[in-house]
């Protein structure tokens, strides 16, 4: 079967979001343009890496090409709305690619479906017939910055971190390695 590449040249929306309760969330990236919406499942750590790399790419583009890159997202570009429903997974993301399209002045994000074998890096940001399915999104610098900021908020909206070890606290209790496995259920007041 030939490869399917979903291309969003002028997306109305490209966001990270979750479904589920903190501690049991599924992360998605969702691209929308006109009446078409594509959702892909992604790991939390991949969202973190994508947001970091997008920010780094924007800084590099500003310094190397003199592109006008905003430091902050304008208020009207901040997207706090939930994912568009129904959220139907197109595929699970395995490999991600980033690039700068100087002709259109856009950041290009490509998300490739997870495969059993190694992915030939030549298929990333390429329209070859062979390779994993993909979602390719062209983002203005403002939209890329907005994506990164929202991704950070989504990732950090999960469970609160333990103040000692920074691991997520669980509602059922937390055995902190810095407390040598001891869980204190009741605070003991000293006299």
GROMACS .gro file of C-alpha atoms in nm:
model
  191
    1UNK     CA    1   0.000   0.000   0.000
    2UNK     CA    2   0.136   0.342  -0.088
    3UNK     CA    3   0.223   0.604   0.166
    4UNK     CA    4  -0.032   0.862   0.284
    5UNK     CA    5   0.101   1.212   0.357
    6UNK     CA    6  -0.144   1.457   0.515
    7UNK     CA    7  -0.021   1.806   0.423
    8UNK     CA    8  -0.143   2.120   0.601
    9UNK     CA    9   0.000   2.423   0.418
   10UNK     CA   10  -0.214   2.683   0.600
   11UNK     CA   11  -0.349   2.509   0.910
   12UNK     CA   12  -0.624   2.676   1.107
   13UNK     CA   13  -0.492   2.494   1.412
   14UNK     CA   14  -0.196   2.275   1.516
   15UNK     CA   15  -0.200   2.184   1.884
   16UNK     CA   16  -0.093   1.933   2.146
   17UNK     CA   17  -0.366   1.802   2.375
   18UNK     CA   18  -0.463   1.512   2.595
   19UNK     CA   19  -0.750   1.278   2.662
   20UNK     CA   20  -0.785   1.123   3.007
   21UNK     CA   21  -0.705   1.203   3.367
   22UNK     CA   22  -0.360   1.309   3.493
   23UNK     CA   23  -0.152   0.997   3.537
   24UNK     CA   24  -0.351   0.819   3.267
   25UNK     CA   25  -0.346   1.068   2.979
   26UNK     CA   26  -0.302   0.997   2.610
   27UNK     CA   27  -0.122   1.273   2.423
   28UNK     CA   28  -0.225   1.382   2.075
   29UNK     CA   29  -0.114   1.630   1.814
   30UNK     CA   30  -0.399   1.762   1.607
   31UNK     CA   31  -0.386   1.956   1.280
   32UNK     CA   32  -0.693   2.122   1.126
   33UNK     CA   33  -0.745   2.305   0.800
   34UNK     CA   34  -1.091   2.397   0.669
   35UNK     CA   35  -1.311   2.092   0.748
   36UNK     CA   36  -1.025   1.839   0.770
   37UNK     CA   37  -0.878   1.735   1.106
   38UNK     CA   38  -0.606   1.475   1.161
   39UNK     CA   39  -0.506   1.349   1.507
   40UNK     CA   40  -0.196   1.144   1.585
   41UNK     CA   41  -0.098   0.981   1.912
   42UNK     CA   42   0.235   1.086   2.057
   43UNK     CA   43   0.433   1.014   2.373
   44UNK     CA   44   0.456   1.285   2.639
   45UNK     CA   45   0.835   1.301   2.607
   46UNK     CA   46   0.803   1.348   2.230
   47UNK     CA   47   0.580   1.651   2.292
   48UNK     CA   48   0.845   1.796   2.525
   49UNK     CA   49   1.122   1.738   2.268
   50UNK     CA   50   0.916   1.881   1.982
   51UNK     CA   51   0.837   2.198   2.179
   52UNK     CA   52   1.203   2.242   2.278
   53UNK     CA   53   1.333   2.181   1.926
   54UNK     CA   54   1.076   2.417   1.772
   55UNK     CA   55   1.187   2.695   2.008
   56UNK     CA   56   1.553   2.624   1.928
   57UNK     CA   57   1.480   2.623   1.553
   58UNK     CA   58   1.303   2.959   1.580
   59UNK     CA   59   1.606   3.110   1.755
   60UNK     CA   60   1.841   2.968   1.491
   61UNK     CA   61   1.623   3.097   1.206
   62UNK     CA   62   1.619   3.444   1.363
   63UNK     CA   63   1.998   3.455   1.395
   64UNK     CA   64   2.091   3.289   1.061
   65UNK     CA   65   1.824   3.426   0.829
   66UNK     CA   66   1.717   3.743   1.011
   67UNK     CA   67   1.356   3.623   1.014
   68UNK     CA   68   1.109   3.813   1.230
   69UNK     CA   69   1.045   3.573   1.517
   70UNK     CA   70   0.815   3.682   1.800
   71UNK     CA   71   0.939   3.651   2.158
   72UNK     CA   72   0.584   3.615   2.285
   73UNK     CA   73   0.262   3.489   2.134
   74UNK     CA   74   0.001   3.761   2.070
   75UNK     CA   75  -0.305   3.717   2.290
   76UNK     CA   76  -0.532   3.642   1.994
   77UNK     CA   77  -0.304   3.351   1.892
   78UNK     CA   78  -0.315   3.171   2.230
   79UNK     CA   79  -0.518   2.850   2.191
   80UNK     CA   80  -0.661   2.705   2.513
   81UNK     CA   81  -0.954   2.520   2.355
   82UNK     CA   82  -0.976   2.142   2.394
   83UNK     CA   83  -0.899   1.904   2.109
   84UNK     CA   84  -1.158   1.883   1.833
   85UNK     CA   85  -1.379   1.578   1.890
   86UNK     CA   86  -1.409   1.302   1.803
   87UNK     CA   87  -1.036   1.237   1.847
   88UNK     CA   88  -0.962   0.950   1.610
   89UNK     CA   89  -0.600   0.836   1.592
   90UNK     CA   90  -0.459   0.832   1.240
   91UNK     CA   91  -0.137   0.669   1.362
   92UNK     CA   92   0.117   0.667   1.648
   93UNK     CA   93   0.415   0.898   1.594
   94UNK     CA   94   0.754   0.733   1.570
   95UNK     CA   95   0.989   0.978   1.398
   96UNK     CA   96   0.966   1.356   1.387
   97UNK     CA   97   1.132   1.601   1.153
   98UNK     CA   98   1.171   1.979   1.156
   99UNK     CA   99   1.279   2.220   0.890
  100UNK     CA  100   1.262   2.579   0.771
  101UNK     CA  101   1.106   2.661   0.435
  102UNK     CA  102   1.273   2.988   0.340
  103UNK     CA  103   1.045   3.035   0.038
  104UNK     CA  104   0.727   3.047   0.245
  105UNK     CA  105   0.889   3.167   0.569
  106UNK     CA  106   0.742   2.869   0.756
  107UNK     CA  107   0.855   2.605   0.998
  108UNK     CA  108   0.781   2.257   0.864
  109UNK     CA  109   0.691   1.987   1.116
  110UNK     CA  110   0.669   1.630   0.991
  111UNK     CA  111   0.535   1.345   1.203
  112UNK     CA  112   0.595   0.992   1.074
  113UNK     CA  113   0.406   0.682   1.179
  114UNK     CA  114   0.589   0.435   1.398
  115UNK     CA  115   0.727   0.137   1.208
  116UNK     CA  116   0.874  -0.196   1.309
  117UNK     CA  117   1.205  -0.132   1.137
  118UNK     CA  118   1.443   0.159   1.104
  119UNK     CA  119   1.314   0.463   0.917
  120UNK     CA  120   1.535   0.579   0.631
  121UNK     CA  121   1.600   0.944   0.713
  122UNK     CA  122   1.564   1.037   0.345
  123UNK     CA  123   1.184   0.992   0.371
  124UNK     CA  124   1.155   1.271   0.629
  125UNK     CA  125   1.026   1.588   0.459
  126UNK     CA  126   1.014   1.402   0.127
  127UNK     CA  127   0.723   1.294  -0.092
  128UNK     CA  128   0.863   0.953  -0.181
  129UNK     CA  129   0.607   0.676  -0.240
  130UNK     CA  130   0.773   0.435   0.004
  131UNK     CA  131   0.787   0.496   0.375
  132UNK     CA  132   0.559   0.544   0.675
  133UNK     CA  133   0.244   0.756   0.666
  134UNK     CA  134   0.305   1.116   0.768
  135UNK     CA  135   0.151   1.445   0.873
  136UNK     CA  136   0.332   1.754   0.740
  137UNK     CA  137   0.239   2.094   0.883
  138UNK     CA  138   0.366   2.435   0.771
  139UNK     CA  139   0.361   2.687   1.058
  140UNK     CA  140   0.423   3.058   1.064
  141UNK     CA  141   0.682   3.159   1.327
  142UNK     CA  142   0.398   3.292   1.546
  143UNK     CA  143   0.203   2.964   1.515
  144UNK     CA  144   0.520   2.763   1.592
  145UNK     CA  145   0.582   2.973   1.905
  146UNK     CA  146   0.215   2.931   2.006
  147UNK     CA  147   0.241   2.553   1.958
  148UNK     CA  148   0.550   2.536   2.182
  149UNK     CA  149   0.389   2.741   2.460
  150UNK     CA  150   0.069   2.535   2.453
  151UNK     CA  151   0.268   2.210   2.449
  152UNK     CA  152   0.454   2.321   2.763
  153UNK     CA  153   0.123   2.401   2.937
  154UNK     CA  154  -0.031   2.067   2.835
  155UNK     CA  155   0.268   1.864   2.955
  156UNK     CA  156   0.285   2.053   3.286
  157UNK     CA  157  -0.089   2.019   3.352
  158UNK     CA  158  -0.044   1.662   3.473
  159UNK     CA  159   0.027   1.535   3.821
  160UNK     CA  160   0.215   1.760   4.061
  161UNK     CA  161   0.582   1.670   4.112
  162UNK     CA  162   0.719   1.545   4.445
  163UNK     CA  163   0.912   1.834   4.607
  164UNK     CA  164   1.200   1.598   4.691
  165UNK     CA  165   1.252   1.375   4.385
  166UNK     CA  166   1.046   1.559   4.117
  167UNK     CA  167   0.869   1.237   4.015
  168UNK     CA  168   0.491   1.271   3.963
  169UNK     CA  169   0.281   1.231   4.276
  170UNK     CA  170   0.015   0.962   4.256
  171UNK     CA  171  -0.326   0.997   4.421
  172UNK     CA  172  -0.280   0.650   4.572
  173UNK     CA  173   0.044   0.756   4.738
  174UNK     CA  174   0.405   0.809   4.644
  175UNK     CA  175   0.707   0.618   4.759
  176UNK     CA  176   0.985   0.870   4.725
  177UNK     CA  177   1.334   0.732   4.662
  178UNK     CA  178   1.478   1.028   4.853
  179UNK     CA  179   1.285   0.909   5.160
  180UNK     CA  180   1.443   0.565   5.128
  181UNK     CA  181   1.109   0.410   5.035
  182UNK     CA  182   0.936   0.534   5.350
  183UNK     CA  183   0.589   0.676   5.301
  184UNK     CA  184   0.465   0.907   5.569
  185UNK     CA  185   0.083   0.908   5.579
  186UNK     CA  186   0.043   1.155   5.864
  187UNK     CA  187   0.260   1.455   5.937
  188UNK     CA  188   0.408   1.423   6.283
  189UNK     CA  189   0.428   1.749   6.475
  190UNK     CA  190   0.733   1.796   6.692
  191UNK     CA  191   0.690   1.908   7.052
   0.00000   0.00000   0.00000
